[in-house]
Structures are given as structure tokens and as C-alpha cells.
CSV table of C-alpha atoms and ligand atoms in Angstrom, one decimal:
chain,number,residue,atom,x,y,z
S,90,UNK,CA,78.3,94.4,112.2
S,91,UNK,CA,76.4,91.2,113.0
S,92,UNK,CA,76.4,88.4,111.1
S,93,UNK,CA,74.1,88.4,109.0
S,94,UNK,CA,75.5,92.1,107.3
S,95,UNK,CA,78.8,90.3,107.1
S,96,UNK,CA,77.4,87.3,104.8
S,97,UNK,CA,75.5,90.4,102.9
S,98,UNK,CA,79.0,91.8,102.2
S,99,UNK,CA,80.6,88.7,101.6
S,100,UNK,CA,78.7,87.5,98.9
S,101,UNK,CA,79.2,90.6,96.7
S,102,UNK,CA,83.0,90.9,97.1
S,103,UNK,CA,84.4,90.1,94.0
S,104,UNK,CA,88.5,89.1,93.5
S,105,UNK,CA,89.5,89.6,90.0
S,106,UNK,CA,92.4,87.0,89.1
S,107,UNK,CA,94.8,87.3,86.4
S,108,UNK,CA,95.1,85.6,83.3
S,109,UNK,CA,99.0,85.3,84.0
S,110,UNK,CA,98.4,83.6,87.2
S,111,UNK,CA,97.6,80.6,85.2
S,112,UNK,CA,100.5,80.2,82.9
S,113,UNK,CA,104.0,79.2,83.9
S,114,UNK,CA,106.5,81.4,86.1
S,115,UNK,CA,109.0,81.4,87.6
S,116,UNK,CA,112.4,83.0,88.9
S,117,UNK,CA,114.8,84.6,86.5
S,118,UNK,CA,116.8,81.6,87.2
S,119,UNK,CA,114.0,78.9,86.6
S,120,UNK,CA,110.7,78.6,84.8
S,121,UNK,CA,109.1,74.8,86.0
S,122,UNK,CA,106.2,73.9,83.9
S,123,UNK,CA,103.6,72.0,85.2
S,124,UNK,CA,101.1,69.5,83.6
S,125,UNK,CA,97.7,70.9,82.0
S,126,UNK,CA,99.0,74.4,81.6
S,127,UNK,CA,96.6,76.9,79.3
S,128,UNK,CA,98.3,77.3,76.1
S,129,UNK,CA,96.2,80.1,74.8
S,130,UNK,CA,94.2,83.3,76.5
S,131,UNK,CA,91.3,80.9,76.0
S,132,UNK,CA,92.3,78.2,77.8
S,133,UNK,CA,93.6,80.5,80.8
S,134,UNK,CA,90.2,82.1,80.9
S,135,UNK,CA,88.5,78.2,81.3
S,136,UNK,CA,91.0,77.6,84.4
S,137,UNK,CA,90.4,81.3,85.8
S,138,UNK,CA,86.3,79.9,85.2
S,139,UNK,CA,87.5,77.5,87.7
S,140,UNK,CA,88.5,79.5,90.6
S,141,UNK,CA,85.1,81.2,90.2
S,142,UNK,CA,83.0,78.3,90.0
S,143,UNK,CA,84.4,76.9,93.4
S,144,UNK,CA,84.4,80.2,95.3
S,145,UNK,CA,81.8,82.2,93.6
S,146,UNK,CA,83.7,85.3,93.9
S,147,UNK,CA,86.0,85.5,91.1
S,148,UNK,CA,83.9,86.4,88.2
S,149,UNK,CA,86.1,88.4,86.3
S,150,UNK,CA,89.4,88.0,84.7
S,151,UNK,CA,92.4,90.7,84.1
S,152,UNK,CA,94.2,90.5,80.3
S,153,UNK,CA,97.5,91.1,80.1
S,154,UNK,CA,98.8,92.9,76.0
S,155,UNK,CA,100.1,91.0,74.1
S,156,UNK,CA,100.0,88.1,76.8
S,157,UNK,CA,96.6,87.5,75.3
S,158,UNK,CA,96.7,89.0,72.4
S,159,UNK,CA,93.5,87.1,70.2
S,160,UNK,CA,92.0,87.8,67.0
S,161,UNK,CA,88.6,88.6,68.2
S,162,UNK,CA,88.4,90.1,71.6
S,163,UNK,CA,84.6,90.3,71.5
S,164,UNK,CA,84.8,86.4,70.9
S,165,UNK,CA,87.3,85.9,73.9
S,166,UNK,CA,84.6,87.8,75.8
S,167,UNK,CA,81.9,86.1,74.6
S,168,UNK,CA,84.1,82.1,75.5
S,169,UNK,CA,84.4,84.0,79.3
S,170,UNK,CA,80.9,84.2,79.6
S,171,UNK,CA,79.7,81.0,78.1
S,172,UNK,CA,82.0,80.0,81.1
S,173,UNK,CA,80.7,82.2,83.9
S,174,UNK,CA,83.1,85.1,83.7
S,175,UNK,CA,83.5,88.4,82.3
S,176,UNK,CA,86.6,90.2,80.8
S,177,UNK,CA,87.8,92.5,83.6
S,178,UNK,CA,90.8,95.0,83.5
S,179,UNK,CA,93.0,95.2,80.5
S,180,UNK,CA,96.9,95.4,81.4
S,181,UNK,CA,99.2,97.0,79.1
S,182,UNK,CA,102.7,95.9,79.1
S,183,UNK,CA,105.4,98.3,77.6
S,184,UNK,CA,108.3,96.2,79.2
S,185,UNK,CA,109.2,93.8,77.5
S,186,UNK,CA,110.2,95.0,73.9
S,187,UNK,CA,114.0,95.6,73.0
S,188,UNK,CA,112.8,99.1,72.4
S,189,UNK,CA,112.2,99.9,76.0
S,190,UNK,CA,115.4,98.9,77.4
S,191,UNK,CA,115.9,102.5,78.6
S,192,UNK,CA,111.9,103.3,79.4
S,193,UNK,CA,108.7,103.1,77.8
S,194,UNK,CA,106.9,106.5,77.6
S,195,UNK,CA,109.5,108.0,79.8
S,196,UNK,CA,112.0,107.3,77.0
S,197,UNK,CA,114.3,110.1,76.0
S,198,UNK,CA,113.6,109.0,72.4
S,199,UNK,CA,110.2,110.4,70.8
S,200,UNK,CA,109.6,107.5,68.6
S,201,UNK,CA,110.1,105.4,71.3
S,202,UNK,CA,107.4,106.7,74.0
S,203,UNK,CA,105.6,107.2,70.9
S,204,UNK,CA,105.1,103.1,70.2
S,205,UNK,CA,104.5,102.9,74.0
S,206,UNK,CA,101.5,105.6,73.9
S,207,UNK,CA,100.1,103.5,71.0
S,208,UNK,CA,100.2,100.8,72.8
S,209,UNK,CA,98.1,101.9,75.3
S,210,UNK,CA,95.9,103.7,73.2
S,211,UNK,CA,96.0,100.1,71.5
S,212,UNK,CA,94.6,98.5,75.0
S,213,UNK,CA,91.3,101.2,74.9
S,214,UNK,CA,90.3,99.7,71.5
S,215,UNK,CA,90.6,96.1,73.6
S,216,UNK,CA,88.1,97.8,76.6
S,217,UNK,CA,85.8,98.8,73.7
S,218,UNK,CA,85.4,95.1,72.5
S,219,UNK,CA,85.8,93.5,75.5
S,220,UNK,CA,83.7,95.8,77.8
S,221,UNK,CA,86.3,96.6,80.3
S,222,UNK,CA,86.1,99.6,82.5
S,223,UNK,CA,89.8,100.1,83.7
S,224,UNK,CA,93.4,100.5,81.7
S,225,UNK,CA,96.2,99.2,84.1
S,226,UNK,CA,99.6,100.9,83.8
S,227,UNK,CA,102.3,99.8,84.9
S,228,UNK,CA,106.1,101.4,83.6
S,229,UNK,CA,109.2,99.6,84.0
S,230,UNK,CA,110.5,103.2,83.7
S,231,UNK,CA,113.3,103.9,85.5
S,232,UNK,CA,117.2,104.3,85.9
S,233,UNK,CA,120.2,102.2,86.6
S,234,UNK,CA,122.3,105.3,87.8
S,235,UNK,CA,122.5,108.4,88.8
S,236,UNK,CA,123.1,110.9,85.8
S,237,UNK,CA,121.7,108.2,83.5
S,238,UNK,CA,118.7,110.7,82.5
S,239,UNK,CA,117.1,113.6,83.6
S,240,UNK,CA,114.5,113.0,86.4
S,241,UNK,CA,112.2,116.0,85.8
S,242,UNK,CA,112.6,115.5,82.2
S,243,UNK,CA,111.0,112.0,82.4
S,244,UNK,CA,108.1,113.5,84.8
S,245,UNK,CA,107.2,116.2,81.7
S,246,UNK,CA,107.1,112.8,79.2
S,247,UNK,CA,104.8,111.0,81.6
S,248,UNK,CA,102.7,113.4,81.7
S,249,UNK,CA,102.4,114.0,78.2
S,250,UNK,CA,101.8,110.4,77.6
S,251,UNK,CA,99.3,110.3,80.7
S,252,UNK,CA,97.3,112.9,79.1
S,253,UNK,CA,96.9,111.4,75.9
S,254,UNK,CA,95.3,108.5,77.2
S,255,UNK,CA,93.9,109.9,79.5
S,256,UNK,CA,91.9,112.1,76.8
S,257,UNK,CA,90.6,108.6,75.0
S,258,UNK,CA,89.0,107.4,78.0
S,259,UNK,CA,85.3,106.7,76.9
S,260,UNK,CA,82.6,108.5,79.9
S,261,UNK,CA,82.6,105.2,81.7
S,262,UNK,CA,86.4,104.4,80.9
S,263,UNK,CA,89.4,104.6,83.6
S,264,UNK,CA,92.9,104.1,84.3
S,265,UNK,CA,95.1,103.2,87.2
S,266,UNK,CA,98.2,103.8,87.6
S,267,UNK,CA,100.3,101.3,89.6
S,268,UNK,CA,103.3,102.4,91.6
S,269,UNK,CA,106.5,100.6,92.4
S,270,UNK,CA,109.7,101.9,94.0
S,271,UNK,CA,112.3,99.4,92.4
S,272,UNK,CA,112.6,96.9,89.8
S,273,UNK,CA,113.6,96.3,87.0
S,274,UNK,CA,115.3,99.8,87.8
S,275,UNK,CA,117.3,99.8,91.1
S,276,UNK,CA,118.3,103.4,91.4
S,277,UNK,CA,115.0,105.5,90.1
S,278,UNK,CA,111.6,104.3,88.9
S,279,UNK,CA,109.6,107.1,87.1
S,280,UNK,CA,106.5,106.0,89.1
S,281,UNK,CA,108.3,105.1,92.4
S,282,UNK,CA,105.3,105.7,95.2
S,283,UNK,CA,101.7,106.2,96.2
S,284,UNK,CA,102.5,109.7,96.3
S,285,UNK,CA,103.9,110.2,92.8
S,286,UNK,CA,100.8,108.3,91.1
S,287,UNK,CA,98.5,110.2,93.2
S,288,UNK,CA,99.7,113.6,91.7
S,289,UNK,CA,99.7,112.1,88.5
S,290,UNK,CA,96.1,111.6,88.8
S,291,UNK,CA,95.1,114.2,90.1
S,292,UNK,CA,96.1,116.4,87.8
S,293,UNK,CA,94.3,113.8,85.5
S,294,UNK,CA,91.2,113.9,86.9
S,295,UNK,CA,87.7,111.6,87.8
S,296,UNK,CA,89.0,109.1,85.5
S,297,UNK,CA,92.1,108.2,87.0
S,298,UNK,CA,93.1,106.6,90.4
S,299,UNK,CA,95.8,104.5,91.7
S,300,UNK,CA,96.6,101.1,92.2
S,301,UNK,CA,98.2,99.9,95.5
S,302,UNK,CA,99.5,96.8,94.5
S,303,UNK,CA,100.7,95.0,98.0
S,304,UNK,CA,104.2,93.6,97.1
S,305,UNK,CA,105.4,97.5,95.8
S,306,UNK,CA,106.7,99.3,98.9
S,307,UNK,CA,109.7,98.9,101.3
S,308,UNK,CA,109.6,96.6,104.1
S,309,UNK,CA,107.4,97.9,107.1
S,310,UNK,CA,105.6,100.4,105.1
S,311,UNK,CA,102.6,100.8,106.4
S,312,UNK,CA,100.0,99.9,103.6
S,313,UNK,CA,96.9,100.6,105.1
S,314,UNK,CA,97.3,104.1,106.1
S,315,UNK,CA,97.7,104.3,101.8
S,316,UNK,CA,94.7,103.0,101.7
S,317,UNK,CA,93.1,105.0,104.0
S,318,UNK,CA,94.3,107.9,102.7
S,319,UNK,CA,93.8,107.3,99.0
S,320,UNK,CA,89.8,106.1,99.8
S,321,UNK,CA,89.7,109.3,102.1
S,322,UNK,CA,90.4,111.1,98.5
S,323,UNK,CA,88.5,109.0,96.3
S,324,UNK,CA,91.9,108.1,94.2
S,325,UNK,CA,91.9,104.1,95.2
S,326,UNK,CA,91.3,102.4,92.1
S,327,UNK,CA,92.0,98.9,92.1
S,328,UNK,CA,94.2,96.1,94.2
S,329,UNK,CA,97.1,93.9,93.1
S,330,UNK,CA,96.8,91.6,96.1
S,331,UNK,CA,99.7,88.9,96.6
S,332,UNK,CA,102.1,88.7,99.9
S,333,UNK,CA,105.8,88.9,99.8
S,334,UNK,CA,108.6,88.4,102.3
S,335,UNK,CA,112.0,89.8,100.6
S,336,UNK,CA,111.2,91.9,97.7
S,337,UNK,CA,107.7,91.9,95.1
S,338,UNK,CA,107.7,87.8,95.8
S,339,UNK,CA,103.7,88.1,94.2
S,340,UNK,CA,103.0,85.1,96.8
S,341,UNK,CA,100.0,84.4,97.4
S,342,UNK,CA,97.7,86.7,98.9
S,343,UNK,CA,97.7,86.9,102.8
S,344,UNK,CA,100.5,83.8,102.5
S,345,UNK,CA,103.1,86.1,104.3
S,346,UNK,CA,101.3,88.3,106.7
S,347,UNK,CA,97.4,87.8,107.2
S,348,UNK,CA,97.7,90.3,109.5
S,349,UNK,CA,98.6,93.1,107.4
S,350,UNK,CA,95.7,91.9,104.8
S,351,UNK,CA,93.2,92.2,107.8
S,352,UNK,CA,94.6,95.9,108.8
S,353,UNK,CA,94.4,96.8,104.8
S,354,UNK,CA,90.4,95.6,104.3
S,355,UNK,CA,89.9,96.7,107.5
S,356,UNK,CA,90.9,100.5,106.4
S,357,UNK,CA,89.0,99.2,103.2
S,358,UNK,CA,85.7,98.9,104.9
S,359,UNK,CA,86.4,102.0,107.1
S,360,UNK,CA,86.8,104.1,104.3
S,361,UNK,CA,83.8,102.7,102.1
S,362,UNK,CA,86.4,100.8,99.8
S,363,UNK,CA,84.4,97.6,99.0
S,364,UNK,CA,81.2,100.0,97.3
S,365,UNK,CA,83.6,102.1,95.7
S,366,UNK,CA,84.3,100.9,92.5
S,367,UNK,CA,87.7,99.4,93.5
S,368,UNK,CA,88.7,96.6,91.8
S,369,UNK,CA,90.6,93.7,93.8
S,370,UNK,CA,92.5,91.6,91.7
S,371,UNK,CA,95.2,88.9,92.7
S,372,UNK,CA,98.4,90.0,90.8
S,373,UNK,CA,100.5,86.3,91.6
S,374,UNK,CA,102.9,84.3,90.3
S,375,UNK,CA,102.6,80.5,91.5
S,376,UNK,CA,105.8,79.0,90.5
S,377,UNK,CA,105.7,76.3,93.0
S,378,UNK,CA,102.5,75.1,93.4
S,379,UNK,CA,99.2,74.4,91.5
S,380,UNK,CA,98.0,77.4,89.8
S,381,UNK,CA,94.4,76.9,90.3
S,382,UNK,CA,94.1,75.8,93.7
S,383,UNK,CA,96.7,78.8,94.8
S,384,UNK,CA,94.3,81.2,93.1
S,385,UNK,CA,91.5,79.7,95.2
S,386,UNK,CA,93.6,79.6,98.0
S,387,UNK,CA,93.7,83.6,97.9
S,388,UNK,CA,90.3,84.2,97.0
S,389,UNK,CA,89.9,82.5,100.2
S,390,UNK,CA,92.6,84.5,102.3
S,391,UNK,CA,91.5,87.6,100.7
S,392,UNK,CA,87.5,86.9,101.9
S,393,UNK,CA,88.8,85.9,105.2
S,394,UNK,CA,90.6,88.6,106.2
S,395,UNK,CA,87.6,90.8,105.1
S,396,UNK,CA,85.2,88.9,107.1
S,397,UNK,CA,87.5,89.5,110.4
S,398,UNK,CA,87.7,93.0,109.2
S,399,UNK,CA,84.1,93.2,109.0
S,400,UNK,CA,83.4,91.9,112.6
S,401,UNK,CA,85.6,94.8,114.3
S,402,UNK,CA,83.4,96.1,116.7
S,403,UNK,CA,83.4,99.8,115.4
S,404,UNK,CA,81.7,101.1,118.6
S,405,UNK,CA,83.6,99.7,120.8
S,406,UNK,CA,86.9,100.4,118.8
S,407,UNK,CA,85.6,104.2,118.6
S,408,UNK,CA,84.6,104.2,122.1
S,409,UNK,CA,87.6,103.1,123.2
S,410,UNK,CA,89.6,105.3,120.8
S,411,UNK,CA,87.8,108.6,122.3
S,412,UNK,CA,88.8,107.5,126.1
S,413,UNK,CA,92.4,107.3,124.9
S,414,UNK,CA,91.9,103.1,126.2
S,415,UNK,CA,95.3,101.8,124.0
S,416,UNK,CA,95.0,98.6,125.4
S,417,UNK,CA,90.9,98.6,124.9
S,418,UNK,CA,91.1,99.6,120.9
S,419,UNK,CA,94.0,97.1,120.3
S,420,UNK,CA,92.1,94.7,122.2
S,421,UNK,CA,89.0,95.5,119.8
S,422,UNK,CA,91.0,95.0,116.9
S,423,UNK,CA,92.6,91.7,117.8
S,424,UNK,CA,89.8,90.1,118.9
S,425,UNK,CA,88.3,90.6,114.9
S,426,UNK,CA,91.5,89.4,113.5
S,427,UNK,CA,91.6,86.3,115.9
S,428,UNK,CA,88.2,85.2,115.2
S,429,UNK,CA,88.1,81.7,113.2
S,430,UNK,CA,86.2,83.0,110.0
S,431,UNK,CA,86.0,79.6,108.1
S,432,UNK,CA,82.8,78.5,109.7
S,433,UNK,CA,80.8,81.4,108.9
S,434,UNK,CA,82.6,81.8,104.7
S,435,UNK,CA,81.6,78.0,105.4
S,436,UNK,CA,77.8,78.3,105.6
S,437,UNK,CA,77.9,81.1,103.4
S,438,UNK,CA,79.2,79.3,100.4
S,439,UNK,CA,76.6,76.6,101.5
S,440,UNK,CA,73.5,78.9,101.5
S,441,UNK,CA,75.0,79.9,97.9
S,442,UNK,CA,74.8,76.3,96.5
S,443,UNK,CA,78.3,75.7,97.2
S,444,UNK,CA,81.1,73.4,98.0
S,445,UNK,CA,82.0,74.4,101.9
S,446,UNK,CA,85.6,73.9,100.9
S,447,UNK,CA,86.2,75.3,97.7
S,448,UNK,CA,90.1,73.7,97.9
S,449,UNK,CA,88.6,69.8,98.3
S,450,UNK,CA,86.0,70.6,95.6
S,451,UNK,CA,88.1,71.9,92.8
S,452,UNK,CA,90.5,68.8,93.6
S,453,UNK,CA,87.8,66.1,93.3
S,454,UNK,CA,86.6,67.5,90.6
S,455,UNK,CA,89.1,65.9,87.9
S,456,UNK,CA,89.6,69.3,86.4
S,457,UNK,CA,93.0,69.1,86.6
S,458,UNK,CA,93.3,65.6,85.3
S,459,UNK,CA,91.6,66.5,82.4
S,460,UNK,CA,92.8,69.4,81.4
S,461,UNK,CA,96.2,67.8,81.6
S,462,UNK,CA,95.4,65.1,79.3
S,463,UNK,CA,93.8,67.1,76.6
S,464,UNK,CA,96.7,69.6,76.9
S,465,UNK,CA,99.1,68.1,74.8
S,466,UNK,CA,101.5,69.7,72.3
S,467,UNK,CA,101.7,73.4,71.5
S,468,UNK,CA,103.0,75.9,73.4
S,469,UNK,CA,102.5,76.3,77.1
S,470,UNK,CA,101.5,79.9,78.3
S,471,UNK,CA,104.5,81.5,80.8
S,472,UNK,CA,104.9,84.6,82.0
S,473,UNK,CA,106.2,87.2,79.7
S,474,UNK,CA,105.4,84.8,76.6
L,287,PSV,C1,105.0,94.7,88.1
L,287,PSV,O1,105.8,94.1,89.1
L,287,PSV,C2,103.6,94.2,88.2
L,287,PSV,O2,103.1,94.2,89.5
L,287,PSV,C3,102.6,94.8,87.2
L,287,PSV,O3,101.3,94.8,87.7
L,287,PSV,C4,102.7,94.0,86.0
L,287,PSV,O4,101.8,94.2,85.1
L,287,PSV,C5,102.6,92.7,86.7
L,287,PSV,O5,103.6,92.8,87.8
L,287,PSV,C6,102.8,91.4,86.0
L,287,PSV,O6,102.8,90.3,86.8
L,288,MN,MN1,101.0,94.5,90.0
């Protein structure tokens, strides 16, 4: 692909980021706030407006329930695009109520997976006001030990509960379903792998694909080939992007290993990924650093690593592929990844009436200044509050 197809791309890829990204975090053993912090969902959605307005690919925003719970959602959508934005996928959260100690809609108690469905249920009402097209799920079903619960018995109640929403999707309505093989449970999850949330939806149907969410999967698992394989069925739905070294770190995104986020958009491009409907969102926690500039940070890693994938020579790498040349293909491939990208995502920001350094931009702006002197008082946002 020459450049000018590559800009062409560029400039439509969107990154969703998350409204959580913005308040505090931490580790379980420490939480450090940090100056300016949002205290409301409409103060996180002003800093997310941020991010966009120095990248110009960020233009939506994913809620977390009852993270941003708000009395109006049509007015929360309304402050987002007065800033720039739009409302983008609504995340439920049925893991942090005393109720779900022992799972959410893979409970063994009826009235128990029956608060979680309504919950859910709840978070299609939100889509209707807010305009939202997906319903993220993500259950911190699972078990501590063996013998704890029955494992097919818990398969039957996630069904059930799938279906239900499933059946109040509106026509242009979907849900993803998010995998992860540990944590909070350590000996079971109830949605462990790609491979159980595929089966999942496909017995759902159209309306429901899976999320691949980068941090989820044991060390060395090869990512990409998911991805290839899930586009190659048209059951890739959506991205939680963020990098990880130990366990689900939610780093930032191509912090850890730009190299695997080249292979994954790489096999995203391949397979028609980035005009298929699949959402990418950054699903990070920055506990260390700025919370802003980290998001812009990954918007930039994230459309850096597509542009290299974008510039693979596909001829070549197929031409090379047929003749069985191992070195040649690999050769092909590296020669994408170790191109320097920042001069052309440079010029393309420039042509778009943009700072060329999104990073320098956003930090002579005074945003954060500001916002840390108005911010006085109330209640900071965090993470699971
Ligand atoms: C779970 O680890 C997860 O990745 C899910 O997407 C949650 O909704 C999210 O983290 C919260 O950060
Ligand atoms: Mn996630």
C-alpha cells in the first residue's frame, strides 16, 4: 500500500478510550490520586474530549454502569458532543456488589443472576438514550476451587442470561462478550477463552461477537492468530487494547511489546478488521503517570503500529510465502515493523489542522493546569467508585 492509501486509512481509525482511564487507579495495595482528576462522568468525558482534540482519532468514549451513572443520559450525550465526542460502548459491571461474591449471572442463586440480567437489561435502556451500538460484558464469574460449583451448570445459567439480552438487542443493537482466563477467580472463570465466548455467540447470533481484550490470555499466546480467526468468522467485535508484562497490567497500549500490536493490526488489516465494525477501545489503567497524556500516548502507539502494518508489502510477503522463501516473508514483515512511522502520522495530523506532536500540544495547552485548579473539593473519580 503506498502512501497516500495509508494516510486514507489513518485518518478514519478511530480509538475509543475509556471513561475509567481518566479517574484514579491503582494496585490493590495503593490508589495515588493525582491533581485535576474528573470528579464526575462529565468531567471524565471533557478530559477524554482532550485526547481527541490532540489526535483527532478518539471521538468516542466507553461508560462504565454505575461508574457513570447520571441522571440524564441523553444530556451526558448531548455535554460529549458539545465537546467533540460521542457516547460509545456502554460497560456493564456486575462485579462489584456484595451480591456477586460467588458470580453474577452464573450465580447458583436465581435472584441473584436475576439482579445481574437486570442490570444489563438496565445498560440497553442507557444505549437507547445515549445512542450506543454495543453492550460490553464482562463476568467476574468464576471459582476459587475445584468442587466449589458445577461447571456445566454455570454454562446452562450463562446461557440463559445471554439469551435474554440477547433478545432486547434493538436491529442495530450488539453485544460483546469479553473473555478472560483468570481473575478475580484463580481456578475457573465462566468465560475463560476466545473459544468459549465464540460458542457463546454463535449460538447467539449476527448480534453478538467477541472482544479480544489484549491483557486476557496466558503469556506467549499468540493473539493475532485470534484475531485472524475470529475476523475470518465475522465474530471480532471490539478491542480492549492495553500491554501487560506479568498478568492483565492494562499498561498502556503497545508499552510492553509494539511488536505484538504490529502482528495483531497487521492480521486486522489482513482480515478486513479496520471496515468491519470493530470497535478499538483502550481498556487502561494509568496509575503512575498522567492520565491524559498516557491516553494520547496510545492513541499514538495504537496508529503507529497500524501504519507499519499497513506498509507490509503484501505482494511481496505473498510472493514470498508461495516460494516457501522463510527468510524473504520474515524479511517482508520486519522491514514494515522497522519503518519509523512518526514522520508520515506527522504530516498526516498536519494536513488535518493538527498539532504534529499531539504529546507537546496537549502539555502547552494549560489543560491540565486548569483543570487542576478548578477541581477542588468533591469527590475524585477512581476506579471501581
Ligand atoms: C476486566 O479485567 C476488564 O478488562 C473488563 O473489560 C472490565 O470491564 C475492565 O477490565 C475494567 O477496567
Ligand atoms: Mn477489558
Amino acid at each position: 500500500m503506498d502512501v497516500p492509501e495509508v494516510k486514507a486509512i489513518l485518518r478514519e481509525l478511530q480509538i475509543e478510550v475509556p471513561s475509567w482511564a481518566f479517574g484514579n487507579s491503582g494496585t490493590r495495595f495503593k490508589v495515588f490520586a493525582q491533581q485535576g482528576v474528573p470528579r464526575d462522568p462529565y468531567e471524565k468525558i471533557a478530559d477524554a474530549a482532550e485526547v481527541h482534540r490532540h489526535t483527532g482519532a478518539a471521538a468516542t468514549v466507553s461508560l462504565h454502569i454505575p461508574w457513570d451513572k447520571v441522571e440524564s443520559y441523553g444530556d451526558l450525550a448531548a455535554h460529549a458532543e458539545g465537546l467533540g465526542v460521542r457516547i460509545g460502548v456502554i460497560n456493564s459491571n456486575t462485579f462489584q456488589d456484595d451480591d456477586y461474591m460467588l458470580g453474577s449471572v452464573c450465580h447458583p442463586d436465581k435472584a441473584v443472576r436475576r439482579k445481574a440480567v437486570d442490570h444489563l437489561l438496565e445498560c440497553v435502556d442507557i444505549m437507547d438514550a445515549t445512542g450506543s451500538r454495543d453492550l460490553k460484558l464482562w463476568f467476574a464469574d468464576g471459582l476459587n476451587y475445584p468442587g466449589q460449583d458445577d461447571l456445566r451448570a454455570r454454562q446452562d445459567r450463562l446461557a440463559e442470561a445471554l439469551d435474554e439480552v440477547y433478545a432486547r438487542l434493538g436491529d442495530e443493537q450488539r453485544m460483546v462478550l469479553e473473555y478472560k482466563f483468570f481473575e478475580p477467580a484463580f481456578y475457573a472463570t465462566d468465560v475463560p477463552d476466545w473459544g468459549t465466548a465464540y460458542a457463546h455467540t454463535l449460538r447467539l447470533g449476527a448480534k453478538a461477537k467477541v472482544v479480544v481484550d489484549t491483557g486476557h490470555h496466558a503469556p506467549g499466546t499468540n493473539i493475532e492468530f485470534i484475531v485472524a480467526f475470529l475476523l475470518r468468522e465475522g465474530k471480532l467485535g471490539a478491542f480492549d487494547f492495553n500491554s501487560r508484562f506479568y498478568a492483565d497490567d492494562d499498561l498502556m497500549a503497545g508499552a510492553a511489546d509494539p511488536f505484538q500490536l504490529f502482528r495483531i493490526m497487521h492480521e486486522v488489516a489482513r482480515g478486513g478488521g479496520l471496515d468491519a465494525g470493530v470497535n478499538f477501545m483502550l481498556d487502561q489503567c494509568h496509575n503512575i503517570e498522567p492520565k491524559i497524556p498516557g491516553q494520547i500516548r496510545s492513541v499514538m502507539n495504537v496508529q503507529e503500529a497500524t501504519a507499519k502494518a499497513l506498509l507490509v508489502d503484501t505482494d511481496a510477503l505473498g510472493a514470498a510465502q508461495a516460494a516457501g522463501d522463510v527468510l524473504g516473508a520474515n524479511a517482508v514483515l520486519m522491514d514494515a515493523f522497522n519503518t519509523d512511522v512518526r514522520p508520515l502520522l506527522a504530516e498526516l495530523r498536519e494536513e488535518q489542522g493538527l498539532d504534529p506532536d499531539p504529546t507537546a500540544a496537549f502539555a502547552s495547552s494549560g489543560y491540565l493546569e486548569k483543570v487542576a485548579a478548578e477541581r477542588i473539593g468533591g469527590a475524585q473519580a477512581g476506579w471501581g467508585a
